[in-house]
Coordinates of C-alpha atoms in Angstrom, one line a residue:
M121 CA 0.1 -0.2 0.0
N122 CA 1.2 3.5 -0.6
R123 CA 2.9 4.8 2.3
S124 CA 1.4 8.3 1.9
V125 CA -2.1 6.8 2.1
V126 CA -1.1 4.8 5.1
M127 CA -0.2 7.9 6.8
L128 CA -3.3 9.8 5.9
G129 CA -5.6 6.5 6.8
G130 CA -3.8 6.5 10.3
M131 CA -4.1 10.2 11.0
L132 CA -7.9 10.1 9.9
I133 CA -8.6 7.2 12.5
W134 CA -6.6 9.1 15.1
F135 CA -8.6 12.2 14.4
L136 CA -12.0 10.2 14.8
V137 CA -11.0 8.8 18.1
G138 CA -10.2 12.2 19.3
C139 CA -13.5 13.3 18.2
I140 CA -15.2 10.5 20.1
I141 CA -13.4 11.5 23.2
S142 CA -14.2 15.3 22.8
F143 CA -17.8 14.2 22.2
F144 CA -18.0 12.4 25.5
A145 CA -16.2 15.2 27.2
K146 CA -18.8 17.5 26.0
K147 CA -21.6 15.6 27.4
R148 CA -19.7 16.1 30.8
T149 CA -19.1 19.9 30.4
G150 CA -21.3 22.2 32.3
A151 CA -22.4 25.6 31.8
G152 CA -20.1 28.7 32.6
I153 CA -16.6 29.9 32.0
S154 CA -14.9 28.1 34.8
E155 CA -16.3 24.8 33.6
Y156 CA -15.0 25.7 29.7
F157 CA -11.6 27.0 30.6
I158 CA -10.5 24.7 33.4
A159 CA -13.2 22.1 34.1
N160 CA -14.4 23.6 37.2
R161 CA -11.3 22.3 38.8
T162 CA -12.5 18.6 38.7
I163 CA -9.7 17.0 36.9
G164 CA -8.2 14.0 38.5
G165 CA -4.5 13.1 39.3
F166 CA -3.8 10.8 36.2
V167 CA -5.5 12.8 33.6
S168 CA -3.7 15.9 35.3
A169 CA -0.6 14.4 35.1
M170 CA -1.3 13.3 31.3
T171 CA -2.2 16.7 30.2
Y172 CA 0.7 18.4 31.9
S173 CA 3.1 16.0 30.2
A174 CA 1.4 16.4 27.0
T175 CA 1.1 20.2 27.2
T176 CA 4.6 20.5 27.9
Y177 CA 6.3 17.8 25.7
S178 CA 5.4 19.2 22.1
S179 CA 6.8 18.3 18.5
F180 CA 10.0 20.2 20.0
M181 CA 10.9 16.8 21.5
M182 CA 10.7 14.5 18.8
V183 CA 11.7 16.9 16.1
G184 CA 13.9 19.7 17.9
L185 CA 15.5 17.8 20.5
V186 CA 16.3 14.9 18.4
G187 CA 18.0 17.0 16.0
M188 CA 19.7 19.2 18.8
T189 CA 21.2 15.8 20.3
Y190 CA 22.3 14.9 16.7
A191 CA 24.3 18.1 16.5
T192 CA 25.6 18.7 20.3
G193 CA 25.2 15.1 21.9
I194 CA 24.7 14.9 25.4
S195 CA 24.7 18.7 26.0
A196 CA 21.3 18.5 24.7
M197 CA 20.3 16.2 27.4
G198 CA 21.9 18.3 30.2
F199 CA 19.7 21.2 28.6
E200 CA 16.5 19.1 28.8
L201 CA 17.0 17.5 32.1
S202 CA 17.9 21.0 33.3
Y203 CA 14.6 22.0 32.5
L204 CA 12.9 18.9 34.0
M205 CA 14.5 19.4 37.3
G206 CA 13.7 23.1 37.5
T207 CA 10.1 22.5 36.5
I208 CA 9.7 20.0 39.3
L209 CA 11.0 22.2 41.6
L210 CA 8.8 25.1 40.7
L211 CA 5.7 22.6 40.9
V212 CA 6.7 21.3 44.2
I213 CA 7.1 25.3 45.6
F214 CA 4.4 27.0 43.8
A215 CA 1.7 24.7 42.8
P216 CA 0.1 24.0 46.1
Y217 CA -0.1 27.7 46.8
F218 CA -1.5 28.7 43.3
W219 CA -4.1 26.0 43.4
T220 CA -5.3 27.2 46.9
V221 CA -5.2 31.0 45.9
A222 CA -6.9 30.3 42.5
K223 CA -9.8 28.3 44.3
K224 CA -10.1 30.9 46.9
Y225 CA -10.5 33.9 44.7
E226 CA -12.1 31.7 41.8
C227 CA -9.3 32.7 39.6
I228 CA -9.5 31.1 36.0
S229 CA -6.5 32.4 34.2
P230 CA -2.7 32.9 35.6
M231 CA -3.0 36.4 34.9
E232 CA -6.1 36.8 36.9
L233 CA -4.1 35.3 39.8
L234 CA -1.6 38.0 39.4
S235 CA -4.1 40.7 39.3
K236 CA -5.7 39.4 42.6
V237 CA -2.3 39.2 44.4
Y238 CA -1.1 42.9 43.2
N239 CA -4.5 44.1 43.5
S240 CA -4.6 45.6 40.1
R241 CA -6.4 44.7 36.8
L242 CA -3.7 46.6 34.8
I243 CA -1.3 43.9 35.3
G244 CA -3.4 41.0 34.4
G245 CA -4.4 42.8 31.0
I246 CA -0.8 43.8 30.3
A247 CA 0.6 40.4 30.9
T248 CA -2.0 38.7 28.8
I249 CA -1.1 41.0 25.9
F250 CA 2.6 40.2 26.6
S251 CA 1.9 36.6 26.5
L252 CA -0.1 36.8 23.6
I253 CA 2.8 38.2 21.7
M254 CA 5.3 35.8 22.8
L255 CA 3.5 32.6 22.4
I256 CA 2.4 33.3 18.6
P257 CA 5.9 32.2 17.5
Y258 CA 5.9 29.1 19.9
M259 CA 2.4 27.9 18.6
S260 CA 3.8 28.5 15.1
V261 CA 6.5 26.0 15.9
Q262 CA 3.8 23.2 16.7
F263 CA 2.5 23.9 13.3
T264 CA 5.9 23.8 11.7
G265 CA 6.8 20.4 13.2
I266 CA 3.8 18.9 11.7
G267 CA 4.1 20.8 8.5
Y268 CA 7.7 19.4 8.0
L269 CA 6.6 15.7 8.8
M270 CA 3.6 15.7 6.7
E271 CA 5.3 17.2 3.6
T272 CA 8.0 14.5 3.8
L273 CA 6.1 11.4 4.8
T274 CA 3.0 12.1 2.7
G275 CA 3.7 14.6 0.0
I276 CA 1.3 16.9 1.0
P277 CA 2.5 20.5 0.8
Y278 CA 3.6 22.4 3.8
R279 CA 0.8 25.1 3.5
I280 CA -2.0 22.5 3.3
S281 CA -0.4 20.1 6.0
V282 CA -0.6 23.1 8.6
F283 CA -4.2 24.1 7.6
I284 CA -5.1 20.4 8.3
T285 CA -3.6 21.1 11.7
L286 CA -5.5 24.1 12.2
I287 CA -8.9 22.3 11.6
I288 CA -7.9 19.4 14.0
I289 CA -7.0 21.7 16.7
L290 CA -10.5 23.8 16.5
V291 CA -12.5 20.7 16.6
F292 CA -10.5 19.5 19.7
T293 CA -10.7 22.8 21.5
I294 CA -14.0 24.7 20.7
W295 CA -16.1 21.9 21.2
A296 CA -15.7 21.0 24.9
G297 CA -12.8 23.3 26.3
M298 CA -10.6 22.1 29.1
R299 CA -12.2 18.8 29.7
S300 CA -11.9 18.0 26.0
V301 CA -8.3 19.0 26.1
A302 CA -7.4 17.2 29.2
W303 CA -9.2 13.9 28.0
T304 CA -7.7 14.2 24.4
D305 CA -4.1 14.9 26.1
C306 CA -4.3 11.5 27.9
L307 CA -4.6 10.0 24.2
Q308 CA -1.8 12.0 23.1
A309 CA 0.8 11.4 26.1
I310 CA 0.2 7.7 25.7
I311 CA 0.8 7.8 21.9
M312 CA 3.8 10.1 22.3
F313 CA 5.2 7.7 25.0
V314 CA 4.6 4.5 23.2
S315 CA 5.6 5.5 19.9
S316 CA 9.2 7.0 21.1
I317 CA 9.8 3.7 22.8
L318 CA 9.0 1.7 19.7
L319 CA 11.1 3.8 17.5
L320 CA 14.1 3.8 19.8
Y321 CA 13.8 0.1 20.0
Y322 CA 13.7 -0.3 16.4
V323 CA 16.5 1.8 15.4
I324 CA 18.8 0.8 17.9
N325 CA 18.3 -3.0 17.0
H326 CA 17.9 -2.6 13.3
F327 CA 20.5 -0.2 12.4
L328 CA 22.8 -0.8 15.4
G329 CA 22.6 -4.4 16.3
G330 CA 21.5 -3.8 20.0
F331 CA 22.1 -1.6 22.7
G332 CA 25.4 -2.9 23.5
Q333 CA 26.8 -2.3 19.9
F334 CA 25.0 1.0 20.1
F335 CA 26.9 2.4 23.1
Q336 CA 30.1 1.1 21.5
V337 CA 29.7 2.8 18.3
I338 CA 29.1 5.9 19.8
Q339 CA 31.9 5.6 22.0
T340 CA 34.2 4.8 18.9
E341 CA 32.9 6.7 16.0
H342 CA 31.2 9.7 17.7
A343 CA 33.0 10.3 20.8
D344 CA 32.7 14.2 20.4
L345 CA 28.6 13.5 21.0
L346 CA 29.9 12.6 24.8
A347 CA 31.6 15.7 25.3
A348 CA 30.0 17.9 27.8
N349 CA 31.1 20.9 26.5
K350 CA 30.1 20.5 22.7
M351 CA 27.5 23.3 23.1
P352 CA 29.1 26.7 23.8
Y353 CA 28.3 27.6 27.5
Q354 CA 26.5 30.9 26.3
R355 CA 24.2 28.8 24.0
F356 CA 23.6 26.4 26.7
L357 CA 22.7 29.1 29.3
G358 CA 20.6 31.0 26.9
L359 CA 18.5 27.7 25.9
T360 CA 18.3 26.3 29.6
I361 CA 17.6 29.6 31.5
P362 CA 14.3 30.4 29.9
W363 CA 13.2 26.7 30.3
L364 CA 14.1 26.7 33.9
F365 CA 11.1 29.0 34.8
F366 CA 8.9 27.4 32.0
A367 CA 6.4 26.3 34.5
L368 CA 5.6 29.7 36.0
T369 CA 6.0 31.8 32.9
N370 CA 4.1 29.9 30.3
P371 CA 0.6 30.3 31.1
Q372 CA -0.7 27.1 29.3
V373 CA 1.2 25.2 32.1
N374 CA 0.9 27.5 34.8
Q375 CA -3.1 27.4 34.4
R376 CA -2.5 23.1 34.9
M377 CA -2.1 24.1 38.4
F378 CA -5.6 25.2 38.8
I379 CA -7.3 22.3 37.4
S380 CA -6.8 19.6 39.7
R381 CA -9.7 18.2 41.8
D382 CA -7.6 18.4 45.3
Q383 CA -4.3 18.5 46.6
K384 CA -4.0 15.1 46.3
S385 CA -4.5 14.9 42.8
L386 CA -2.3 17.7 42.4
K387 CA 0.7 15.7 43.9
T388 CA -0.2 13.0 41.6
M389 CA 0.2 15.0 38.6
I390 CA 3.6 16.3 39.8
T391 CA 4.8 12.8 40.5
G392 CA 3.5 11.4 37.0
F393 CA 4.8 14.5 35.0
A394 CA 8.3 14.0 36.6
I395 CA 8.2 10.3 35.8
F396 CA 7.0 11.1 32.2
G397 CA 9.6 13.7 31.7
F398 CA 12.4 11.8 32.8
I399 CA 12.0 8.8 30.7
Y400 CA 10.8 10.4 27.6
T401 CA 13.8 12.8 27.8
L402 CA 16.0 9.8 27.7
I403 CA 14.4 7.9 24.9
V404 CA 14.4 11.1 22.8
V405 CA 18.2 11.7 23.5
H406 CA 19.0 8.4 22.5
I407 CA 17.2 8.5 19.3
G408 CA 19.1 11.5 18.4
L409 CA 22.3 10.0 19.2
A410 CA 21.6 6.9 17.1
A411 CA 20.4 9.3 14.2
R412 CA 24.0 10.6 14.1
H413 CA 25.4 7.2 12.9
I414 CA 22.4 6.6 10.9
L415 CA 22.1 9.9 8.9
P416 CA 25.5 11.5 8.7
G417 CA 26.0 14.8 7.2
V418 CA 22.5 16.3 7.5
T419 CA 23.0 20.0 7.9
N420 CA 19.4 21.1 8.7
T421 CA 18.6 19.5 12.4
D422 CA 15.0 19.9 11.9
L423 CA 14.9 17.1 9.3
I424 CA 16.5 14.6 11.2
T425 CA 13.2 12.9 12.4
P426 CA 11.4 13.0 9.0
L427 CA 14.5 11.7 7.1
L428 CA 14.7 8.9 9.9
L429 CA 11.0 8.0 9.7
E430 CA 11.7 7.2 5.8
K431 CA 14.0 4.6 6.9
I432 CA 11.7 2.4 9.0
P433 CA 8.6 0.2 8.3
V434 CA 5.4 2.3 7.4
I435 CA 3.3 1.2 10.1
L436 CA 6.2 2.3 12.8
A437 CA 6.5 5.5 11.1
L438 CA 2.8 6.1 11.0
I439 CA 2.8 5.4 14.8
V440 CA 5.7 7.9 15.3
F441 CA 4.1 10.3 13.1
L442 CA 1.0 10.5 15.0
G443 CA 3.1 10.7 18.4
I444 CA 4.5 13.9 17.1
V445 CA 1.2 15.1 15.7
A446 CA -0.5 14.4 19.1
A447 CA 2.4 16.3 20.9
S448 CA 1.8 19.2 18.6
V449 CA -2.0 19.4 18.8
S450 CA -1.8 18.8 22.5
T451 CA 0.4 21.7 23.2
L452 CA -1.4 24.1 20.6
N453 CA -5.0 23.2 22.1
S454 CA -3.7 24.2 25.7
I455 CA -1.9 27.5 24.6
I456 CA -4.8 28.5 22.4
L457 CA -7.6 27.8 25.3
T458 CA -5.5 29.3 28.0
L459 CA -4.7 32.6 25.8
S460 CA -8.5 32.6 25.1
S461 CA -9.3 32.4 28.8
M462 CA -6.7 35.2 29.6
C463 CA -8.2 37.5 26.7
T464 CA -11.8 36.8 28.2
V465 CA -11.0 37.4 31.9
D466 CA -8.2 39.8 32.1
I467 CA -9.4 42.1 29.1
Y468 CA -13.0 41.6 27.7
S469 CA -14.4 41.3 31.1
Q470 CA -12.4 44.3 32.4
L471 CA -13.6 46.5 29.7
L472 CA -16.9 45.6 29.2
A473 CA -19.6 44.8 31.8
A474 CA -20.7 41.4 30.2
D475 CA -22.3 38.7 31.9
E476 CA -21.0 35.2 31.9
K477 CA -22.9 34.1 28.9
K478 CA -21.2 36.7 26.8
Q479 CA -17.8 36.1 28.3
L480 CA -18.2 32.4 27.3
L481 CA -19.2 33.4 23.7
F482 CA -16.2 35.9 23.5
G483 CA -13.8 33.1 24.7
K484 CA -15.1 30.8 22.1
I485 CA -14.4 33.3 19.5
M486 CA -11.2 33.8 20.6
V487 CA -10.0 30.3 20.1
P488 CA -10.1 30.5 16.2
V489 CA -9.0 33.9 16.1
I490 CA -5.7 33.2 18.1
A491 CA -5.3 29.8 16.2
V492 CA -5.4 31.3 12.9
L493 CA -2.9 34.1 14.0
A494 CA -0.4 31.3 14.8
F495 CA -1.3 29.5 11.4
F496 CA -0.3 32.4 9.4
F497 CA 2.9 33.1 11.3
S498 CA 3.9 29.4 10.8
L499 CA 3.5 29.8 7.0
G500 CA 6.8 31.9 7.2
K501 CA 8.8 29.0 8.6
F502 CA 10.7 31.5 10.8
G503 CA 13.9 30.1 12.5
I504 CA 14.5 26.7 13.6
I505 CA 12.1 24.7 16.1
V506 CA 14.5 24.9 18.8
E507 CA 15.4 28.6 18.7
L508 CA 11.7 29.6 18.1
S509 CA 10.8 27.7 21.1
V510 CA 13.4 29.3 23.3
M511 CA 12.7 32.9 21.9
S512 CA 9.2 32.7 23.3
S513 CA 10.3 31.1 26.6
A514 CA 13.1 34.0 26.8
G515 CA 10.5 36.6 26.4
L516 CA 8.3 35.3 29.0
L517 CA 11.0 35.2 31.6
A518 CA 10.0 38.8 32.2
L519 CA 7.1 37.5 34.2
A520 CA 9.0 35.3 36.7
P521 CA 10.0 38.1 39.3
S522 CA 6.3 39.1 39.5
Y523 CA 5.5 35.4 40.2
F524 CA 8.2 35.1 42.8
G525 CA 7.1 38.2 44.2
I526 CA 4.0 36.8 45.6
F527 CA 5.8 35.4 48.5
W528 CA 7.7 39.0 49.2
H529 CA 5.9 41.4 51.4
K530 CA 7.4 44.4 49.6
R531 CA 6.2 43.5 46.3
D532 CA 5.0 46.4 44.2
L533 CA 2.6 46.8 41.3
M534 CA 4.8 49.3 39.4
A535 CA 8.0 47.2 39.9
A536 CA 6.1 44.1 38.5
L537 CA 4.7 46.3 35.6
S538 CA 8.2 47.9 35.0
S539 CA 10.0 44.3 35.1
I540 CA 7.6 42.9 32.5
M541 CA 7.7 45.7 29.9
V542 CA 11.6 46.6 30.2
G543 CA 12.5 42.5 30.4
G544 CA 10.1 41.8 27.5
L545 CA 11.1 44.6 25.1
T546 CA 14.8 43.9 25.8
T547 CA 14.5 40.3 24.7
I548 CA 12.5 41.2 21.5
I549 CA 14.8 43.8 20.5
M550 CA 17.7 41.5 21.1
Y551 CA 16.3 38.7 19.0
F552 CA 15.4 41.1 16.0
T553 CA 18.6 43.2 16.0
G554 CA 20.9 39.9 16.7
Y555 CA 22.9 41.9 19.1
Y556 CA 24.0 39.9 22.4
P557 CA 26.2 42.0 24.8
L558 CA 29.1 40.0 26.0
G559 CA 27.8 37.3 23.9
I560 CA 25.1 36.6 26.6
W561 CA 21.7 35.4 25.1
P562 CA 18.5 37.6 25.5
G563 CA 17.0 35.1 28.0
V564 CA 19.8 35.7 30.6
W565 CA 19.7 39.5 29.9
C566 CA 16.0 39.4 30.4
I567 CA 15.9 37.7 33.9
I568 CA 18.8 39.7 35.0
L569 CA 17.2 42.9 34.0
S570 CA 13.8 42.1 35.1
T571 CA 14.8 40.9 38.7
I572 CA 16.9 44.0 39.2
I573 CA 14.1 46.2 38.2
F574 CA 11.5 44.5 40.3
I575 CA 13.6 44.5 43.5
V576 CA 15.2 48.0 43.0
V577 CA 11.7 49.7 42.2
S578 CA 10.0 47.8 45.0
M579 CA 12.5 48.8 47.5
I580 CA 12.6 52.3 46.4
R581 CA 8.7 52.3 46.4
S582 CA 8.5 50.7 49.9
S583 CA 10.9 53.1 51.4
H584 CA 9.0 56.1 50.0
S585 CA 5.7 54.5 51.5
Y586 CA 7.4 54.0 54.8
K587 CA 8.6 57.6 55.0
H588 CA 5.2 59.0 53.8
N589 CA 3.5 57.1 56.8

């Protein structure tokens, strides 16, 4: 049977299964914006863990990280495991508090929580606009990942491929909101995990003669990949630091701290994600190392996975392909739904005295609007997948001091606003101009400047307030 037909047929079956899951999710979805955007805080531990994992691990892993490992070896593993450890630490510290505060004040979006803590609607609105600007490139990465694969494996032109992705996302998201996204994320996470294991097992045994031979080949023929310093330290820090704070600064995963049924479910989410993330990272890194031997001399690292899939049996290629599509779709669903909730709660409802029914309608309208914006951005194929992902996270680092400031009694609204705007603008300007002072990447400068501004302005205004009193 034609390879393209098998790929498209498998994708159609996967889409229909997702539609069935969304249909049952719709039947369980009640009325109101809390139900639509955060499933009324009723998601159990296992589903919470799976939706967090699927949301976090996008096509970046099986497309971007495989290519990154191909080029830089175990330095890529250091980068990704640093992210995982940072995320787990932040979840342990912040998740219980965020869950409690969000439930107490009935917060729906992460920016609404900031508004409550800083007692200002302004910070929620500005942070929402800023997040929307920074996450459009990150969303386009998911479209790009699927587009590359579909074009390579099915022959469908890139633009048509990303348009098909757009339709799938809209169906899964608009229909039943968070409950649909969370339930389909379980399917996506399972496919991602199983497909990566099958791919690793096949390439190691078929191309390299087993794990023993694999390790020997890497040590003797590709020893450079085992050097921890193969990636320049400036690039390593520039890639790693933005992702250390990912759990806080990226609203789509931040909002996942709101949806668990109770504290026990929240702990299950953290534990489940930690296990999933650690194993998944090791699998993907080993695939990248194996690809270096199987596909020597490839210069465009984003094409490593598509080229690798052309060398394996069609059924296995289909399963892996669906795993990557599932990863991208789950991430896109979550980002779009979260941004829609932020636009609704932190901007629309603050500007207009709209009732809950109108807010829900506006939120559902924003879903396709945001999705289409990301779709058009992806048509430009800007940059490579790793850099686009990190650029978005680097800009969002400007939010980190404001979140950490929640635990500081001297926190100040103007300090938070200043740190967000200065840090964010600095990152954007540096990426657009390509000028990195001292060779330090924008994300590092962003967290340094934002933190200094937040602390200094808070101290100054706190001192003035004390003198005034």
